[in-house]
mmCIF file with all atom_site columns, C-alpha atoms (C1' of nucleotides) in Angstrom:
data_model
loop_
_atom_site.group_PDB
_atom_site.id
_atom_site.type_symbol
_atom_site.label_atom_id
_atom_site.label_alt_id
_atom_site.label_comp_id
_atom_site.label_asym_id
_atom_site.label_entity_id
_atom_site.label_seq_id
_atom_site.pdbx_PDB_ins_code
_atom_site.Cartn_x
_atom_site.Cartn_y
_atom_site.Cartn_z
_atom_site.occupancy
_atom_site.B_iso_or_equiv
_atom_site.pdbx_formal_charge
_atom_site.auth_seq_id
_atom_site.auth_comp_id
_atom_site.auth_asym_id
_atom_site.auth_atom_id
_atom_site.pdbx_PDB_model_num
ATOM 1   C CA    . UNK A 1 1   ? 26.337 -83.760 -81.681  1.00 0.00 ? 1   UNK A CA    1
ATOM 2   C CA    . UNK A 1 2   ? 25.804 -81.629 -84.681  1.00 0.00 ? 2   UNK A CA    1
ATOM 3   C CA    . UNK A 1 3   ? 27.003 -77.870 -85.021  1.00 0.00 ? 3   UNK A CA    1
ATOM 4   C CA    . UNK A 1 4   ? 23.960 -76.193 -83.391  1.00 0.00 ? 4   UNK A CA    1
ATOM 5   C CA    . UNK A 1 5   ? 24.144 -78.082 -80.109  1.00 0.00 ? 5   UNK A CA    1
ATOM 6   C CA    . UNK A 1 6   ? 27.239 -77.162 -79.592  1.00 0.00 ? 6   UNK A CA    1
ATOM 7   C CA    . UNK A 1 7   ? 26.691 -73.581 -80.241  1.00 0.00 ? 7   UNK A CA    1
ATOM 8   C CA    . UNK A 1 8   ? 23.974 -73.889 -78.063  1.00 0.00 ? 8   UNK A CA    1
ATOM 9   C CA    . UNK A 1 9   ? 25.899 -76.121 -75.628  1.00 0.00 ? 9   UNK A CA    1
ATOM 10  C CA    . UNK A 1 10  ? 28.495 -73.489 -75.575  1.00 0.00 ? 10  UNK A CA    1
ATOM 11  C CA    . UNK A 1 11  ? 26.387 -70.445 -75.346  1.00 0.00 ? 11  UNK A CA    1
ATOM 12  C CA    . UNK A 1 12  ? 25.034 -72.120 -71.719  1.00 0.00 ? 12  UNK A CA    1
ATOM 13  C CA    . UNK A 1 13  ? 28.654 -71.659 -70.471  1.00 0.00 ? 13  UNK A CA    1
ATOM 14  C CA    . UNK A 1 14  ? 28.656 -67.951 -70.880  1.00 0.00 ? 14  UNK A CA    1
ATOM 15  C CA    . UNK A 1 15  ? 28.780 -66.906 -67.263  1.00 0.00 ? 15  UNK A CA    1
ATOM 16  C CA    . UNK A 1 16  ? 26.075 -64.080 -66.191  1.00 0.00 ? 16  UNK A CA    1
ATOM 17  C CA    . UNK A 1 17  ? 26.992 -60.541 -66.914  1.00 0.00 ? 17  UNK A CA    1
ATOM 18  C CA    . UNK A 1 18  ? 29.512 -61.162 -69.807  1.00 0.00 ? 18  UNK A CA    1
ATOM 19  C CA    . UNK A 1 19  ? 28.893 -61.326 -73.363  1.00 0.00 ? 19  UNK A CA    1
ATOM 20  C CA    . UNK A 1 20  ? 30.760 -63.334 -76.115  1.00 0.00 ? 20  UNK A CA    1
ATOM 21  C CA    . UNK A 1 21  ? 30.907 -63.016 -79.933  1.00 0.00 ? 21  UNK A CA    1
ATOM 22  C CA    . UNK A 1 22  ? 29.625 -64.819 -82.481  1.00 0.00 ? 22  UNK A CA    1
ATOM 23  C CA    . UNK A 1 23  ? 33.234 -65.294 -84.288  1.00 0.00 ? 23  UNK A CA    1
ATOM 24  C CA    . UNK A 1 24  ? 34.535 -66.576 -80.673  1.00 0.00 ? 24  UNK A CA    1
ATOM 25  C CA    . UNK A 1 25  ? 31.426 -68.920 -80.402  1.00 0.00 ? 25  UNK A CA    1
ATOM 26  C CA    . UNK A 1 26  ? 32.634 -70.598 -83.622  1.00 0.00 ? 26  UNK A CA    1
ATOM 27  C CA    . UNK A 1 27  ? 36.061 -70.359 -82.440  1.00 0.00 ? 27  UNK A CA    1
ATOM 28  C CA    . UNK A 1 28  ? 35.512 -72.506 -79.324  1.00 0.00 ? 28  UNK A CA    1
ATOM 29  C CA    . UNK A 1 29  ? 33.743 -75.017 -81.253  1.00 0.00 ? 29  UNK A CA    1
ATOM 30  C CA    . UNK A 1 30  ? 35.344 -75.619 -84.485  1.00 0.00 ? 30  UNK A CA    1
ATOM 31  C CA    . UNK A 1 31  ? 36.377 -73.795 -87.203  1.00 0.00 ? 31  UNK A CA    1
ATOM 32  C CA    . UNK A 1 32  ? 37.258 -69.471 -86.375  1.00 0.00 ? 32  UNK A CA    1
ATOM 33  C CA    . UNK A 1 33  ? 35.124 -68.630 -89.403  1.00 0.00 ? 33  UNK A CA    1
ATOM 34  C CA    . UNK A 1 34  ? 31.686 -70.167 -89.198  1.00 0.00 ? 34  UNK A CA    1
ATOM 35  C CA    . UNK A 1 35  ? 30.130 -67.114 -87.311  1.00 0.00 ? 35  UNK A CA    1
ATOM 36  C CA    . UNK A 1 36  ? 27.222 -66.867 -89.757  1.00 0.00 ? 36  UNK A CA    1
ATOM 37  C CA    . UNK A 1 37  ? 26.169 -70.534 -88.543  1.00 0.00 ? 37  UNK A CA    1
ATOM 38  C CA    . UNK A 1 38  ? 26.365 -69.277 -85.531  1.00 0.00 ? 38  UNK A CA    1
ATOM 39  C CA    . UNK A 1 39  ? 24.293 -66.672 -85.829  1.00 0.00 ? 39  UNK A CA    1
ATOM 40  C CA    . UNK A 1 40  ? 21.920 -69.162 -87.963  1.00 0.00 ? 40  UNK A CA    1
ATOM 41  C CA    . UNK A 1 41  ? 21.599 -71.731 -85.002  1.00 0.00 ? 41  UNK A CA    1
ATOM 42  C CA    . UNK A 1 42  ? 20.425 -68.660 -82.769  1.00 0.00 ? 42  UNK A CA    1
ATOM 43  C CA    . UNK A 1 43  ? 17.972 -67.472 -85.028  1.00 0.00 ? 43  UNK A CA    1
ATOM 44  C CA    . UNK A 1 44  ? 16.188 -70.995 -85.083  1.00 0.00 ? 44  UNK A CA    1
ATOM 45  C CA    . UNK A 1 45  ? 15.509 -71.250 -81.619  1.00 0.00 ? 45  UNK A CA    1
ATOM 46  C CA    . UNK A 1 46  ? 12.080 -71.289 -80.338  1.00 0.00 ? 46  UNK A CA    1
ATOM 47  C CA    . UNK A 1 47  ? 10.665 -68.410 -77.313  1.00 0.00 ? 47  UNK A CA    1
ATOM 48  C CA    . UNK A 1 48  ? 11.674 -69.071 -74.433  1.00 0.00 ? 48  UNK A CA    1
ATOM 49  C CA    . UNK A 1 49  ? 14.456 -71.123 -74.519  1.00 0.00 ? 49  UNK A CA    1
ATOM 50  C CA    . UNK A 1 50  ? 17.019 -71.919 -71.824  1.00 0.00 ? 50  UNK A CA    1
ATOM 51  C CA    . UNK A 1 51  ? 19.776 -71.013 -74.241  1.00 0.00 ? 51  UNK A CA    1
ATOM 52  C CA    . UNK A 1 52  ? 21.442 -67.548 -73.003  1.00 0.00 ? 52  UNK A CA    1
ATOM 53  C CA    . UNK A 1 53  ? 21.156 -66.133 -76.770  1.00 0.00 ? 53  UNK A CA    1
ATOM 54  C CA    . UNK A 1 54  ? 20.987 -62.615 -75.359  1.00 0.00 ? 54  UNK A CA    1
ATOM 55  C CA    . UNK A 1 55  ? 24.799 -62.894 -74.288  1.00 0.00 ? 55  UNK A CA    1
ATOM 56  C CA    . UNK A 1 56  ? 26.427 -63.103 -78.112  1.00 0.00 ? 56  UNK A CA    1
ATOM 57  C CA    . UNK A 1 57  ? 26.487 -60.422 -80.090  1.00 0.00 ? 57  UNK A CA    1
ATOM 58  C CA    . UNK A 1 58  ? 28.943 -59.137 -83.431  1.00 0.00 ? 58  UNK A CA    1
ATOM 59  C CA    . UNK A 1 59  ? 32.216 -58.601 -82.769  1.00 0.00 ? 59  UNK A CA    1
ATOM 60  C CA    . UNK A 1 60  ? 32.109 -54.741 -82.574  1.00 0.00 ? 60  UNK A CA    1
ATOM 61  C CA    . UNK A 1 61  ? 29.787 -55.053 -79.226  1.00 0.00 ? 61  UNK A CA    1
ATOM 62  C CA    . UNK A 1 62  ? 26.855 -54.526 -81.423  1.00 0.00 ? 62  UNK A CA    1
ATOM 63  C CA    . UNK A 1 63  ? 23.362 -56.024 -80.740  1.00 0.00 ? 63  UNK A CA    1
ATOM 64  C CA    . UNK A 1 64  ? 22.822 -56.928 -84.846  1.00 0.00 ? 64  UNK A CA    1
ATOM 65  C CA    . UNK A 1 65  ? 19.500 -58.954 -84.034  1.00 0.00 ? 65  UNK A CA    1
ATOM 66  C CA    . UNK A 1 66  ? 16.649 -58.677 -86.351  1.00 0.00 ? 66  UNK A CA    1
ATOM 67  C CA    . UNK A 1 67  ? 14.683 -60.914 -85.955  1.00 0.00 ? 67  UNK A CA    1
ATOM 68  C CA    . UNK A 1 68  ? 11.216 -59.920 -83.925  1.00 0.00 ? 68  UNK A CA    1
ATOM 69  C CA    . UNK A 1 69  ? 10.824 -62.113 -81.963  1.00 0.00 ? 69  UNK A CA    1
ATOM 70  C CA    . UNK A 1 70  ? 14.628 -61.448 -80.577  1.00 0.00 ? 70  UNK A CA    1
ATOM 71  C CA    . UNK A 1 71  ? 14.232 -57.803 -80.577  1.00 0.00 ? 71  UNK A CA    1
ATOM 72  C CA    . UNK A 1 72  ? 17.186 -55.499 -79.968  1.00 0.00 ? 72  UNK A CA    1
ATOM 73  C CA    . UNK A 1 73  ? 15.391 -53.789 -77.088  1.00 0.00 ? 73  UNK A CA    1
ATOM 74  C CA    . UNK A 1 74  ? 14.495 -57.082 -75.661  1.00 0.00 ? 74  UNK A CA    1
ATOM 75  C CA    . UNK A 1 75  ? 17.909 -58.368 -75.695  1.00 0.00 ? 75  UNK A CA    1
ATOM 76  C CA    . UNK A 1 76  ? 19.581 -54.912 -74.478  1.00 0.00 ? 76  UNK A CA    1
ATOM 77  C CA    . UNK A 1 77  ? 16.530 -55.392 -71.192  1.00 0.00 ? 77  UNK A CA    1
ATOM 78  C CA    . UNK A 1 78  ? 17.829 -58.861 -70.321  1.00 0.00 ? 78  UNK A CA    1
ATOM 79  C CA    . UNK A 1 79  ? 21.149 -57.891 -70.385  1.00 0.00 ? 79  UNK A CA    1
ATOM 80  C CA    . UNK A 1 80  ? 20.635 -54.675 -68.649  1.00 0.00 ? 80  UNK A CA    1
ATOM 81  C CA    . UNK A 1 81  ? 19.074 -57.053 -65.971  1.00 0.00 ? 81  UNK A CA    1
ATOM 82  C CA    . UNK A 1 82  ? 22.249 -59.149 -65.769  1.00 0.00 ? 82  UNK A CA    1
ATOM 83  C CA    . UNK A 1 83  ? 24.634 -56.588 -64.791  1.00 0.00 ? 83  UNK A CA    1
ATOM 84  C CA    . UNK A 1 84  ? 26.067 -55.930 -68.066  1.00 0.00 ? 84  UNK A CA    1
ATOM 85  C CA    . UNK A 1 85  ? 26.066 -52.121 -69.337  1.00 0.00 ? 85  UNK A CA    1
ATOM 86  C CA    . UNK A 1 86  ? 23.976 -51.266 -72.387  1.00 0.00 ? 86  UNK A CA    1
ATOM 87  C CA    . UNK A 1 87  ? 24.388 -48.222 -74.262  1.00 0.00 ? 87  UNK A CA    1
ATOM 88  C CA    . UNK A 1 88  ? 22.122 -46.566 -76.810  1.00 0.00 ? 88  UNK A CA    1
ATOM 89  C CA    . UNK A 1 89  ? 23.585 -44.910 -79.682  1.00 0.00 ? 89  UNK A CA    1
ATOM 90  C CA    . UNK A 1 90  ? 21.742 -43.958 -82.439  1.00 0.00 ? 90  UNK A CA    1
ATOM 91  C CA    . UNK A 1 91  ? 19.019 -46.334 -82.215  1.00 0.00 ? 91  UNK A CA    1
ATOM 92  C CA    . UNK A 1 92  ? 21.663 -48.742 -81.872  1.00 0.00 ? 92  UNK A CA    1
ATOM 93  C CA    . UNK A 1 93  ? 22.531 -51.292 -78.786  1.00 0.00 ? 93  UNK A CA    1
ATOM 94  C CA    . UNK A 1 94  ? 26.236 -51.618 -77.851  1.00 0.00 ? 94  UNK A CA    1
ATOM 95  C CA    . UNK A 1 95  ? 28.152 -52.905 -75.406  1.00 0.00 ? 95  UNK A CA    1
ATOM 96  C CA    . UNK A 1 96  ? 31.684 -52.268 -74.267  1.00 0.00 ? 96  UNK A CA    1
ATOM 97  C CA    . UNK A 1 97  ? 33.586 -55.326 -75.153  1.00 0.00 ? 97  UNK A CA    1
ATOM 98  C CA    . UNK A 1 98  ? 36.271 -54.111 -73.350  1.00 0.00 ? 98  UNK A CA    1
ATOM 99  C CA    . UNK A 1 99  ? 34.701 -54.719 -70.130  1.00 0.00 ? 99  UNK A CA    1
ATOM 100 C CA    . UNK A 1 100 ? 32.199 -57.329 -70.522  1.00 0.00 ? 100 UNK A CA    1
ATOM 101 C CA    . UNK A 1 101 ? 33.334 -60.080 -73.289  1.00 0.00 ? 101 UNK A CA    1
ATOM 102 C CA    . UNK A 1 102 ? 33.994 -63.149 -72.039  1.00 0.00 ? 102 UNK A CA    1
ATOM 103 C CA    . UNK A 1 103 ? 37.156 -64.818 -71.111  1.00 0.00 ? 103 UNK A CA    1
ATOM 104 C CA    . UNK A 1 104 ? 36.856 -68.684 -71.941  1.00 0.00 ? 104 UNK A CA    1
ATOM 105 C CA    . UNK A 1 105 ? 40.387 -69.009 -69.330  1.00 0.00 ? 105 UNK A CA    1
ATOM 106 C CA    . UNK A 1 106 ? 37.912 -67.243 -66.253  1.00 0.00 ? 106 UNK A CA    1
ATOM 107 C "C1'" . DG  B 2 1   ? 27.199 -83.264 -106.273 1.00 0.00 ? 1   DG  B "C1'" 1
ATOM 108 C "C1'" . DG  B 2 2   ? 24.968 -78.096 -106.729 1.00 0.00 ? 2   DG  B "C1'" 1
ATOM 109 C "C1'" . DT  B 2 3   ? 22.171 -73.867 -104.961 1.00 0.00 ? 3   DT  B "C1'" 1
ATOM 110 C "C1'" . DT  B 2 4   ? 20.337 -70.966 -101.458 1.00 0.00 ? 4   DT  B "C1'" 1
ATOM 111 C "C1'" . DT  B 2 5   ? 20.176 -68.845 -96.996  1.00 0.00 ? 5   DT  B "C1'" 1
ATOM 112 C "C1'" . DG  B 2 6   ? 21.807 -66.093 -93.249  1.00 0.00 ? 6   DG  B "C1'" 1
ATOM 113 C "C1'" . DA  B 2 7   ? 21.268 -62.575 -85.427  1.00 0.00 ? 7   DA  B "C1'" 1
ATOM 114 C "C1'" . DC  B 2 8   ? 28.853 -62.672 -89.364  1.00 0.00 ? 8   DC  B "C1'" 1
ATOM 115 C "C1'" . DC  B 2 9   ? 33.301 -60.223 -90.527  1.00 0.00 ? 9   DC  B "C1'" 1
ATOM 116 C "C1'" . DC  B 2 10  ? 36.573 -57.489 -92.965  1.00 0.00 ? 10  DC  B "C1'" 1
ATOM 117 C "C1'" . DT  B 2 11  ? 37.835 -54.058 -96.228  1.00 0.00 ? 11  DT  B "C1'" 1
ATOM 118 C "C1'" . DA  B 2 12  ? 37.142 -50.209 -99.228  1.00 0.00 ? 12  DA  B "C1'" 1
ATOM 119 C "C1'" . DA  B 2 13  ? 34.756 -46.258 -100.724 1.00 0.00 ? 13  DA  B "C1'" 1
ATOM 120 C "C1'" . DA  C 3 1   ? 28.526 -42.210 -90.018  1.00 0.00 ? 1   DA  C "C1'" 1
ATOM 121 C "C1'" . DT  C 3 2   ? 26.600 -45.599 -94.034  1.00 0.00 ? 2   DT  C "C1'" 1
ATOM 122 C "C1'" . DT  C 3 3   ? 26.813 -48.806 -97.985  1.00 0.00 ? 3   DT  C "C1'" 1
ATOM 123 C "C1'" . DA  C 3 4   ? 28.632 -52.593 -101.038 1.00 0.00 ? 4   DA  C "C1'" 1
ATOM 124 C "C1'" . DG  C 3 5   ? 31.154 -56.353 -102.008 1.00 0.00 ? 5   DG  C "C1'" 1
ATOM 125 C "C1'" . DG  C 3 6   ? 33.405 -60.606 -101.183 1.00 0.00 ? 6   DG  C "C1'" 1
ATOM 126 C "C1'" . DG  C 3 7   ? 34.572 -64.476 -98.286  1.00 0.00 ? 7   DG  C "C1'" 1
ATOM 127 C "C1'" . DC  C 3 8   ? 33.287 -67.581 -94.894  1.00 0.00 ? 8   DC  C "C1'" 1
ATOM 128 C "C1'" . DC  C 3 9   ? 30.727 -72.027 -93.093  1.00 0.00 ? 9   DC  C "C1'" 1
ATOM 129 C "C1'" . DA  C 3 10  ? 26.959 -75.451 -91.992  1.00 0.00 ? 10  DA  C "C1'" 1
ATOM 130 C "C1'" . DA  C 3 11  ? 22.267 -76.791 -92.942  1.00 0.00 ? 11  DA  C "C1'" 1
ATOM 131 C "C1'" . DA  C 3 12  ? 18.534 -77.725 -95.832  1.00 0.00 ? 12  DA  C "C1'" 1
ATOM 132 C "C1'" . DC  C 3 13  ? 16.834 -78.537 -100.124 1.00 0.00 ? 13  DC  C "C1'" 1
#
DNA sequence: GGTTTGACCCTAA
DNA sequence: ATTAGGGCCAAAC
């Protein structure tokens, strides 16, 4: 089991309607500082996948995807249809971390 | 072994 | 608010 199955692995455990981070991702599966893997094993995955990639975001509640496939707007609509509140700032997605990260103990 | 590449993160300006 | 810089780690060359 290499490093991106189990980010993937672990992103499948994030219940509906809460977010995690990429920096807890990494902490949950090895080392606290590999969040740019993290966020490298997400940006590899094909359309449509199974994996719930729309649920991690940075660790300021910010939507930082690029990529176009991924869009921001995209991932804010998915969430949105989850339950979890989306706000719009600027041109910028965020989400109250606060509220809706997720705790690994729940 | 080394270099490059990031959907990151923190700090400083 | 934005930008720049450095550090971080795993994968792929």
């Amino acid at each position: 089991m290499n490093f991106y199955q189990r980010v993937y692995e672990t992103a499948r455990k994030i219940p509906e309607g809460r977010v995690a981070t990429y920096g807890q991702i990494a902490s949950l599966i090895t080392t606290p500082r590999a969040a740019r893997v993290v966020g490298f094993a997400l940006r590899i995955l094909p359309a449509g996948t199974d994996v719930p990639w729309q649920r991690i975001i940075n660790s300021r509640g910010r939507l930082s995807i690029r990529n176009p496939f991924f869009s921001p707007d995209h991932q804010a609509r998915l969430l949105k249809k989850e339950g979890v509140e989306v706000f719009q700032r600027g041109g910028q997605w965020w989400v109250d971390l606060e509220k809706y990260l997720w705790d690994v103990r729940l």
